[in-house]
PDB file of C-alpha atoms in Angstrom:
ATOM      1  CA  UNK A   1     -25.390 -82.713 102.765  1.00  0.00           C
ATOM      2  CA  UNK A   2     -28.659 -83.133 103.735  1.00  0.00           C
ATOM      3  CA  UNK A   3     -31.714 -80.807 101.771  1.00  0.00           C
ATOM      4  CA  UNK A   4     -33.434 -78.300 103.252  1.00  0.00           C
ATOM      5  CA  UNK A   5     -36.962 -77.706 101.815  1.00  0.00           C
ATOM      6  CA  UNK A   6     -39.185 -77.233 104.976  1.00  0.00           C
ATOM      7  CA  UNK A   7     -38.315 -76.801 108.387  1.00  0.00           C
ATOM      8  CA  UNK A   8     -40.816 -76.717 111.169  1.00  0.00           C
ATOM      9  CA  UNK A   9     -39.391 -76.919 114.439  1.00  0.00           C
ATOM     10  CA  UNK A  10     -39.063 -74.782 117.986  1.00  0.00           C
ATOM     11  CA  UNK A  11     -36.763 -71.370 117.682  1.00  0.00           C
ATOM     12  CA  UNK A  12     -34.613 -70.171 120.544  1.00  0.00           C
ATOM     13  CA  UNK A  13     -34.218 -66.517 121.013  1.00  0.00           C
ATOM     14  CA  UNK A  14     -31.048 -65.474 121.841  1.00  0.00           C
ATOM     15  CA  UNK A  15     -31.548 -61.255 121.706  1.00  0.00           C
ATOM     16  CA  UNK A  16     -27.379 -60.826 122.015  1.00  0.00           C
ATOM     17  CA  UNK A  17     -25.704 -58.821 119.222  1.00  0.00           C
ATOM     18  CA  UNK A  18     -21.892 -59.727 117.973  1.00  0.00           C
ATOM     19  CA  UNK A  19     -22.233 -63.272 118.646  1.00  0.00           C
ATOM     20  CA  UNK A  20     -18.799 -64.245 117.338  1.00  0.00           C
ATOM     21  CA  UNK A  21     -17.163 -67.882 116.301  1.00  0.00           C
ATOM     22  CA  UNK A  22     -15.656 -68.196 119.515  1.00  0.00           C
ATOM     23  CA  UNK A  23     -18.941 -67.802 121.613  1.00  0.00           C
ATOM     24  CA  UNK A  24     -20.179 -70.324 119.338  1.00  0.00           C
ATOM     25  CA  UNK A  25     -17.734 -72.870 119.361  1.00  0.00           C
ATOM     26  CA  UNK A  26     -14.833 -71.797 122.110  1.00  0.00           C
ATOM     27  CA  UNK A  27     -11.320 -72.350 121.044  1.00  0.00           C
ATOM     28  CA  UNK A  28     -10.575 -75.682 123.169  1.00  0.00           C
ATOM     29  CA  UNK A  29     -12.922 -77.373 121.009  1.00  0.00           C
ATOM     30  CA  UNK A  30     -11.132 -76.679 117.856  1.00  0.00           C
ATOM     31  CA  UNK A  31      -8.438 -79.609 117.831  1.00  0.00           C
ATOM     32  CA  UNK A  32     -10.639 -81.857 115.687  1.00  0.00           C
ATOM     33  CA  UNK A  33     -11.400 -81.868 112.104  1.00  0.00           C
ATOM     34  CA  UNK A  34     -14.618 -83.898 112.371  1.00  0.00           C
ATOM     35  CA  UNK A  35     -18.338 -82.290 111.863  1.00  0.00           C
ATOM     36  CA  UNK A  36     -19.944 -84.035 114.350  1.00  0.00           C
ATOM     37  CA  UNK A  37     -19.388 -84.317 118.259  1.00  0.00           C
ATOM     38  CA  UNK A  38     -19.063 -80.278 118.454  1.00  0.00           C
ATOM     39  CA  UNK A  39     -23.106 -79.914 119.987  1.00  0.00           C
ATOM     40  CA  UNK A  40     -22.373 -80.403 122.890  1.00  0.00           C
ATOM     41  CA  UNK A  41     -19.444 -77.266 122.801  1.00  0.00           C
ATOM     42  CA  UNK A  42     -21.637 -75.107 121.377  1.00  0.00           C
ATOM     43  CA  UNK A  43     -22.167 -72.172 123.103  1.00  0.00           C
ATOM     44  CA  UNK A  44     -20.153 -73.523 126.192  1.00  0.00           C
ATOM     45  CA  UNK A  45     -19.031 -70.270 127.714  1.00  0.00           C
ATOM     46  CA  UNK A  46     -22.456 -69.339 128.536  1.00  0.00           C
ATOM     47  CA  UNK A  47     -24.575 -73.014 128.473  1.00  0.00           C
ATOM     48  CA  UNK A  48     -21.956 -74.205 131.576  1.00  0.00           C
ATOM     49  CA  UNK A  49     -20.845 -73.558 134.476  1.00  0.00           C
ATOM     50  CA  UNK A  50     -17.395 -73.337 135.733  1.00  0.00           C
ATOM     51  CA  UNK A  51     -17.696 -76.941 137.115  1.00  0.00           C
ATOM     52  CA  UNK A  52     -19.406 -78.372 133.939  1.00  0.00           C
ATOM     53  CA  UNK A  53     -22.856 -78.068 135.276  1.00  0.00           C
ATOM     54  CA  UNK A  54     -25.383 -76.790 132.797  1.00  0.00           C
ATOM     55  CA  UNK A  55     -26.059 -73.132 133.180  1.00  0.00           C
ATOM     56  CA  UNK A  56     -29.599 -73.339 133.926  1.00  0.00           C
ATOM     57  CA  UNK A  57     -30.673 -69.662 132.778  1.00  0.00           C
ATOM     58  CA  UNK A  58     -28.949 -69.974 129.252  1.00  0.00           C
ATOM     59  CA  UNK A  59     -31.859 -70.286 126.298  1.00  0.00           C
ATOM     60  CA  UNK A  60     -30.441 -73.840 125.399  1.00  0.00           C
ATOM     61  CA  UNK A  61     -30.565 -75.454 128.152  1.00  0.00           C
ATOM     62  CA  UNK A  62     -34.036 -74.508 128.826  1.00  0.00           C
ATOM     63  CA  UNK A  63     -36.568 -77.422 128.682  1.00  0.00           C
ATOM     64  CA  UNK A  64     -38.755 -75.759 125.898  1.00  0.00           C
ATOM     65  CA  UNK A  65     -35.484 -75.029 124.030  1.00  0.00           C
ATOM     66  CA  UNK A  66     -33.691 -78.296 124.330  1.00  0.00           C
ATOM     67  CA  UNK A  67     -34.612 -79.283 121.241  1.00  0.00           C
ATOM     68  CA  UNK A  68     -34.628 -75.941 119.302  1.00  0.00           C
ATOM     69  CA  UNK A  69     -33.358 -76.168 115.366  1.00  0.00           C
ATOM     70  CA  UNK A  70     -33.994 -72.961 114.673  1.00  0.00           C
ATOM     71  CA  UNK A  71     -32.165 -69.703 116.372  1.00  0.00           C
ATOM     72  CA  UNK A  72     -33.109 -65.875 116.227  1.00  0.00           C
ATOM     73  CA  UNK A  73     -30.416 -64.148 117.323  1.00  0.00           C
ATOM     74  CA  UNK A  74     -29.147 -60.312 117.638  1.00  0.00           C
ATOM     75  CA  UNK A  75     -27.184 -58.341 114.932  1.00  0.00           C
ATOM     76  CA  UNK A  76     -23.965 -59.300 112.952  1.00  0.00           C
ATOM     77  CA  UNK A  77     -24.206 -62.778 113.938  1.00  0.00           C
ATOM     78  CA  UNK A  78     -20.587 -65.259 113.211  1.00  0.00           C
ATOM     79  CA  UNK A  79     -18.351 -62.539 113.558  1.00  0.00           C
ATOM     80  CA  UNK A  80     -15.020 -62.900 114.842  1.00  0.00           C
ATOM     81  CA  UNK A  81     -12.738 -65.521 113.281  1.00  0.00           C
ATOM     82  CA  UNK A  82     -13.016 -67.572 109.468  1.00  0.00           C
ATOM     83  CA  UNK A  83     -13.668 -71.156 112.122  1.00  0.00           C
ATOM     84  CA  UNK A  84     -15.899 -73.586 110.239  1.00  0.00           C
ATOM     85  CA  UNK A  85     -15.850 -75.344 113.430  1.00  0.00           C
ATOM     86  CA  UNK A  86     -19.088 -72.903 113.880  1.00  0.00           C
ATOM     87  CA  UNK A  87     -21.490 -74.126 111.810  1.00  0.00           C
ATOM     88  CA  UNK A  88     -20.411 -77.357 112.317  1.00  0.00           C
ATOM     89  CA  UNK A  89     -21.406 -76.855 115.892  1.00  0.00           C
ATOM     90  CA  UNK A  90     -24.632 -75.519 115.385  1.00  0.00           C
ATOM     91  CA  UNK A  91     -25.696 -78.227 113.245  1.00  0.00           C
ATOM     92  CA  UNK A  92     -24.493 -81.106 115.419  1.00  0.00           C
ATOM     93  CA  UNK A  93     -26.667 -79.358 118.066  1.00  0.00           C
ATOM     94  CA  UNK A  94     -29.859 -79.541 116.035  1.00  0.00           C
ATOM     95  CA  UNK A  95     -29.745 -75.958 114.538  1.00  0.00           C
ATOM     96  CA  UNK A  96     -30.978 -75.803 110.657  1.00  0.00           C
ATOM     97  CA  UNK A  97     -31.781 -72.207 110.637  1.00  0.00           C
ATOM     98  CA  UNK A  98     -30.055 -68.952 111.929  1.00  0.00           C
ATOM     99  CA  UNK A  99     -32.728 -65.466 111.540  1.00  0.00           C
ATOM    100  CA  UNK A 100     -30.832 -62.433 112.413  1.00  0.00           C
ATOM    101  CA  UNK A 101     -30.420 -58.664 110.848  1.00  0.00           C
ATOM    102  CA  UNK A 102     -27.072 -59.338 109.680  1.00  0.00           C
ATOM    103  CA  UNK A 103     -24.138 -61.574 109.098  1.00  0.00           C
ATOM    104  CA  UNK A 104     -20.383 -61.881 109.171  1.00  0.00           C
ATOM    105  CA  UNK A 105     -19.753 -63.254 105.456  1.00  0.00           C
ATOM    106  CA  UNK A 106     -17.681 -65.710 106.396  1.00  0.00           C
ATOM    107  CA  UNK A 107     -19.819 -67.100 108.834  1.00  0.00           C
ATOM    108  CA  UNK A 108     -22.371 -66.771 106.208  1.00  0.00           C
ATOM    109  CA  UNK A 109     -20.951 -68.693 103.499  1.00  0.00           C
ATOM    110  CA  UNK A 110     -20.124 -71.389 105.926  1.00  0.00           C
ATOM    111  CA  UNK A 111     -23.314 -71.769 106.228  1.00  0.00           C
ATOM    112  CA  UNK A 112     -24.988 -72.528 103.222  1.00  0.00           C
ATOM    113  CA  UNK A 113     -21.881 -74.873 102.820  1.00  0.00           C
ATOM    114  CA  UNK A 114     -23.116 -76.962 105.565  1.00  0.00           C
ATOM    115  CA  UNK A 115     -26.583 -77.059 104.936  1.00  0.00           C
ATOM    116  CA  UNK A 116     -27.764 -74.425 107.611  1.00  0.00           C
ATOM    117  CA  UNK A 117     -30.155 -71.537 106.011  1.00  0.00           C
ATOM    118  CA  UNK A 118     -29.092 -67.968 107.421  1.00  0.00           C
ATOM    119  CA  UNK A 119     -32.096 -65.980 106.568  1.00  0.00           C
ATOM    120  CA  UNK A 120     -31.558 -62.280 106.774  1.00  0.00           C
ATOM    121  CA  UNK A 121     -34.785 -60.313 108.364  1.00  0.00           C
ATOM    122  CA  UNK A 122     -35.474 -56.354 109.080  1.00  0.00           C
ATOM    123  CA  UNK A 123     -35.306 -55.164 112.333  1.00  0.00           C
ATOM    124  CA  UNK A 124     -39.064 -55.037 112.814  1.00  0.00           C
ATOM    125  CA  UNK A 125     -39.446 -58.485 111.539  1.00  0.00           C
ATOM    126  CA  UNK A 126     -36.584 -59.921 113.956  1.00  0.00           C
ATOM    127  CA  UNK A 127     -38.888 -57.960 116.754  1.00  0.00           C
ATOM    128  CA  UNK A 128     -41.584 -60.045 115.748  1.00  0.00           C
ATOM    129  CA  UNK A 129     -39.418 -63.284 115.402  1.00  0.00           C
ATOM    130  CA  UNK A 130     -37.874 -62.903 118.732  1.00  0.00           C
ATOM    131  CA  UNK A 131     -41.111 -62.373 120.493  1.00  0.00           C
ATOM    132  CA  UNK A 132     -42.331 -65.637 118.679  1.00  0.00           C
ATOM    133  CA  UNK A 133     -39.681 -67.540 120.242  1.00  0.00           C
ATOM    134  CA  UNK A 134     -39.845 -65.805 123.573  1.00  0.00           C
ATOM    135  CA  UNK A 135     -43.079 -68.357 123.804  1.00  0.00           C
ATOM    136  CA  UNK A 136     -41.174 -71.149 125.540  1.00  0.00           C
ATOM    137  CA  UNK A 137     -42.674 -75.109 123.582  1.00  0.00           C
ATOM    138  CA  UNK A 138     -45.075 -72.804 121.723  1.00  0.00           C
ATOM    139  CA  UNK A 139     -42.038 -70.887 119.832  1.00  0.00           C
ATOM    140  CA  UNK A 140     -42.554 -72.581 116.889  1.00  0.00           C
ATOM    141  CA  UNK A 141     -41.699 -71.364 113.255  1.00  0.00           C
ATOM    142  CA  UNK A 142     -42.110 -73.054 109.770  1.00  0.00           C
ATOM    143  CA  UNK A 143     -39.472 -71.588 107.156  1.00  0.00           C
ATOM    144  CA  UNK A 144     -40.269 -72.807 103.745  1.00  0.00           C
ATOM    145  CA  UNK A 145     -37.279 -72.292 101.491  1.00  0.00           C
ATOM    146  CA  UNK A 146     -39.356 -72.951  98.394  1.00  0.00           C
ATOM    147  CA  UNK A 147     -41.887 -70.246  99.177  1.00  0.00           C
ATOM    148  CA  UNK A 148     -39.289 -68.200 100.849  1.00  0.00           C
ATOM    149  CA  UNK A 149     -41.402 -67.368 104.371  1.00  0.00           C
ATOM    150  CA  UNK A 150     -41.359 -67.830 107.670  1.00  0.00           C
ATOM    151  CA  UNK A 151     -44.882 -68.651 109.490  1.00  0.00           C
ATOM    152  CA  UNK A 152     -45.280 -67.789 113.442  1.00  0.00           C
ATOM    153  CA  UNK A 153     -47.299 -69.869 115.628  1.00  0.00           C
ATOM    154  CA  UNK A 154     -50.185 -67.610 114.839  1.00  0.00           C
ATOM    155  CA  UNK A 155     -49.919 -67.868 111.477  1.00  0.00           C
ATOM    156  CA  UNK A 156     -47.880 -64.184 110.241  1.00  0.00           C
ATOM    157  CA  UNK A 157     -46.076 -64.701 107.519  1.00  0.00           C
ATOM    158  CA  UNK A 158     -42.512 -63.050 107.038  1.00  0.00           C
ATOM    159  CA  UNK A 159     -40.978 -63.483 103.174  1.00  0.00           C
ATOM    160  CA  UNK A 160     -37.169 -63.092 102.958  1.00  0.00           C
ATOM    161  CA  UNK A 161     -34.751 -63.092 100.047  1.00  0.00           C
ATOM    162  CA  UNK A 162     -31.723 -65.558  99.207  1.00  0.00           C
ATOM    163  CA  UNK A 163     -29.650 -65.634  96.439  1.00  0.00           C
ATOM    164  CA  UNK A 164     -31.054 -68.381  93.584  1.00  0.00           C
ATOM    165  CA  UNK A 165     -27.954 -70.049  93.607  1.00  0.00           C
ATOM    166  CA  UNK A 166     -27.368 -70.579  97.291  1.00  0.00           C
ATOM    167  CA  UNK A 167     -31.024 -71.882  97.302  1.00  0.00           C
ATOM    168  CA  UNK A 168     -30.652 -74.645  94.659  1.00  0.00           C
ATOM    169  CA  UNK A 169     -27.628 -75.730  96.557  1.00  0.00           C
ATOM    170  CA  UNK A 170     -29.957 -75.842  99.929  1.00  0.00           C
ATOM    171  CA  UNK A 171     -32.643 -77.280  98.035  1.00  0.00           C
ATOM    172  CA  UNK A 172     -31.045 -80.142  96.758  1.00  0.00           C
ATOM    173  CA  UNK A 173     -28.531 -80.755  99.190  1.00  0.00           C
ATOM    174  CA  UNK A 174     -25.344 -79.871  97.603  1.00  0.00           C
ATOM    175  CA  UNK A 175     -22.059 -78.759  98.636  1.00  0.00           C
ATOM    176  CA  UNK A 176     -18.808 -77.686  97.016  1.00  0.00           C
ATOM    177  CA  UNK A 177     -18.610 -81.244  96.252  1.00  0.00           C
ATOM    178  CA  UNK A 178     -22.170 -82.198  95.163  1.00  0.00           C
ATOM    179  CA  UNK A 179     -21.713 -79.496  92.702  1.00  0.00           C
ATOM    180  CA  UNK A 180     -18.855 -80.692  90.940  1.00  0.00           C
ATOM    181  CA  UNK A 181     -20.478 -84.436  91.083  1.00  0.00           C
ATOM    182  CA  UNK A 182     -22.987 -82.683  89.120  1.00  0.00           C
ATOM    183  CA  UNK A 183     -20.944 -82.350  86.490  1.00  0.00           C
ATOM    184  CA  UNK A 184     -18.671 -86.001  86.316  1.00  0.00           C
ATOM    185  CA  UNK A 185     -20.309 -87.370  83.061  1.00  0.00           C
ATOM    186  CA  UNK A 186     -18.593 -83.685  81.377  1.00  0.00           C
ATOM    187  CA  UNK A 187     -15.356 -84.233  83.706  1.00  0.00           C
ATOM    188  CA  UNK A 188     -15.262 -87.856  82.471  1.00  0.00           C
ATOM    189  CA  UNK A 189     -15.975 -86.542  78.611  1.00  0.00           C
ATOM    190  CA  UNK A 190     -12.768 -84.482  79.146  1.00  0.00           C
ATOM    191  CA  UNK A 191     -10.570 -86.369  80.505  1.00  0.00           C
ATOM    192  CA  UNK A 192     -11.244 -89.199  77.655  1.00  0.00           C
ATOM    193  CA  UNK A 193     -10.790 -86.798  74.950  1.00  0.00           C
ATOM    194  CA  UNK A 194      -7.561 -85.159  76.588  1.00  0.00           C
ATOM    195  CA  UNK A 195      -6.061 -89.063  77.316  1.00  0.00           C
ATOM    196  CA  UNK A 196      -6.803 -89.681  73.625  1.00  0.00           C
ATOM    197  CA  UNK A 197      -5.479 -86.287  72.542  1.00  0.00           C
ATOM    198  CA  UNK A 198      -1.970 -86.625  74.837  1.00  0.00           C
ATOM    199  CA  UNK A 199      -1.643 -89.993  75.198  1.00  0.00           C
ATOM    200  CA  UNK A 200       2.138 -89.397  76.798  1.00  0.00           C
ATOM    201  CA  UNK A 201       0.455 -87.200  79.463  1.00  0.00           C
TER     202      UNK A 201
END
């Protein structure tokens, strides 16, 4: 998993409340269990049209936005179904960061698990954060993980909390595996001394 430290990069708004797993990543795209390739169905309900042609009034598909890695979005983001397929979407796409009021917990957890940083934000800050990325190629944010802010284009700064845990793992680029390569010299202490101790096992 790949660390995430610093991010600066251009934020999309998207001002819709209960975004759920299935307007993120639409059910016919959930037939593979690969992370990658899913970008392109991310979103697809709203970024095409009903002949495949991009939407050309969805956020995403908006020149300044093409590129976006970072997404402020409405209230009670992720919520609908447990589908990894989600964040997996959102990061094939480009998307690092998610900046919203509120999470599903699901959704959330999936997230730090796949090296995307949902940073939760008061309502008056998300105001501010959405009007910041209302400004088109000049919507850009820097959210600094170590310090634990988010700079606007004009220089505010917004601090927000994260658990200390989470933010090692994000930090350092580990996952549920990373972790427990963390700890192979004790696993391989173990399972020496238990071979040794029940040889017959």
């Amino acid at each position: 998993m790949d660390k995430f430290v610093k991010l600066t990069g251009v934020a999309a708004p998207l001002p819709v409340v209960n975004i759920d797993t299935d307007m993120i990543i639409p059910k016919d795209y959930l037939k593979t269990i690969k992370r990658t390739g899913l970008g392109t169905g991310l979103f697809a309900e709203a970024r095409y049209n009903e002949d495949g042609s991009p939407n050309p009034d969805f956020v995403l598909n908006k020149p300044a936005y093409q590129n976006a890695s970072i997404l402020v979005a409405g209230d009670n983001f992720g919520c609908g179904s447990s589908r990894e397929h989600a964040p997996w979407a959102l990061l094939d796409f480009g998307i690092r960061c998610v900046i919203s009021t509120s999470f599903a917990d699901i959704f959330y957890n999936n997230c730090f698990k796949n090296g995307i940083l949902p940073i939760v934000v008061s309502p008056e800050n998300l105001e501010k954060l959405m009007d910041d990325a209302s400004r088109g190629s000049n919507a850009v944010l820097t959210v600094d993980l170590e310090a634990q802010e988010i700079t606007g284009p004009d220089g505010g700064r917004i601090a927000f909390e994260i658990d200390a845990f989470r933010r090692h793992c994000l930090l350092n680029g580990l996952d549920d595996i990373g972790l427990t390569l963390e700890k192979s010299a004790a696993i391989d202490s173990f399972e020496k001394a238990t071979a040794a101790a029940r040889p017959w096992a």
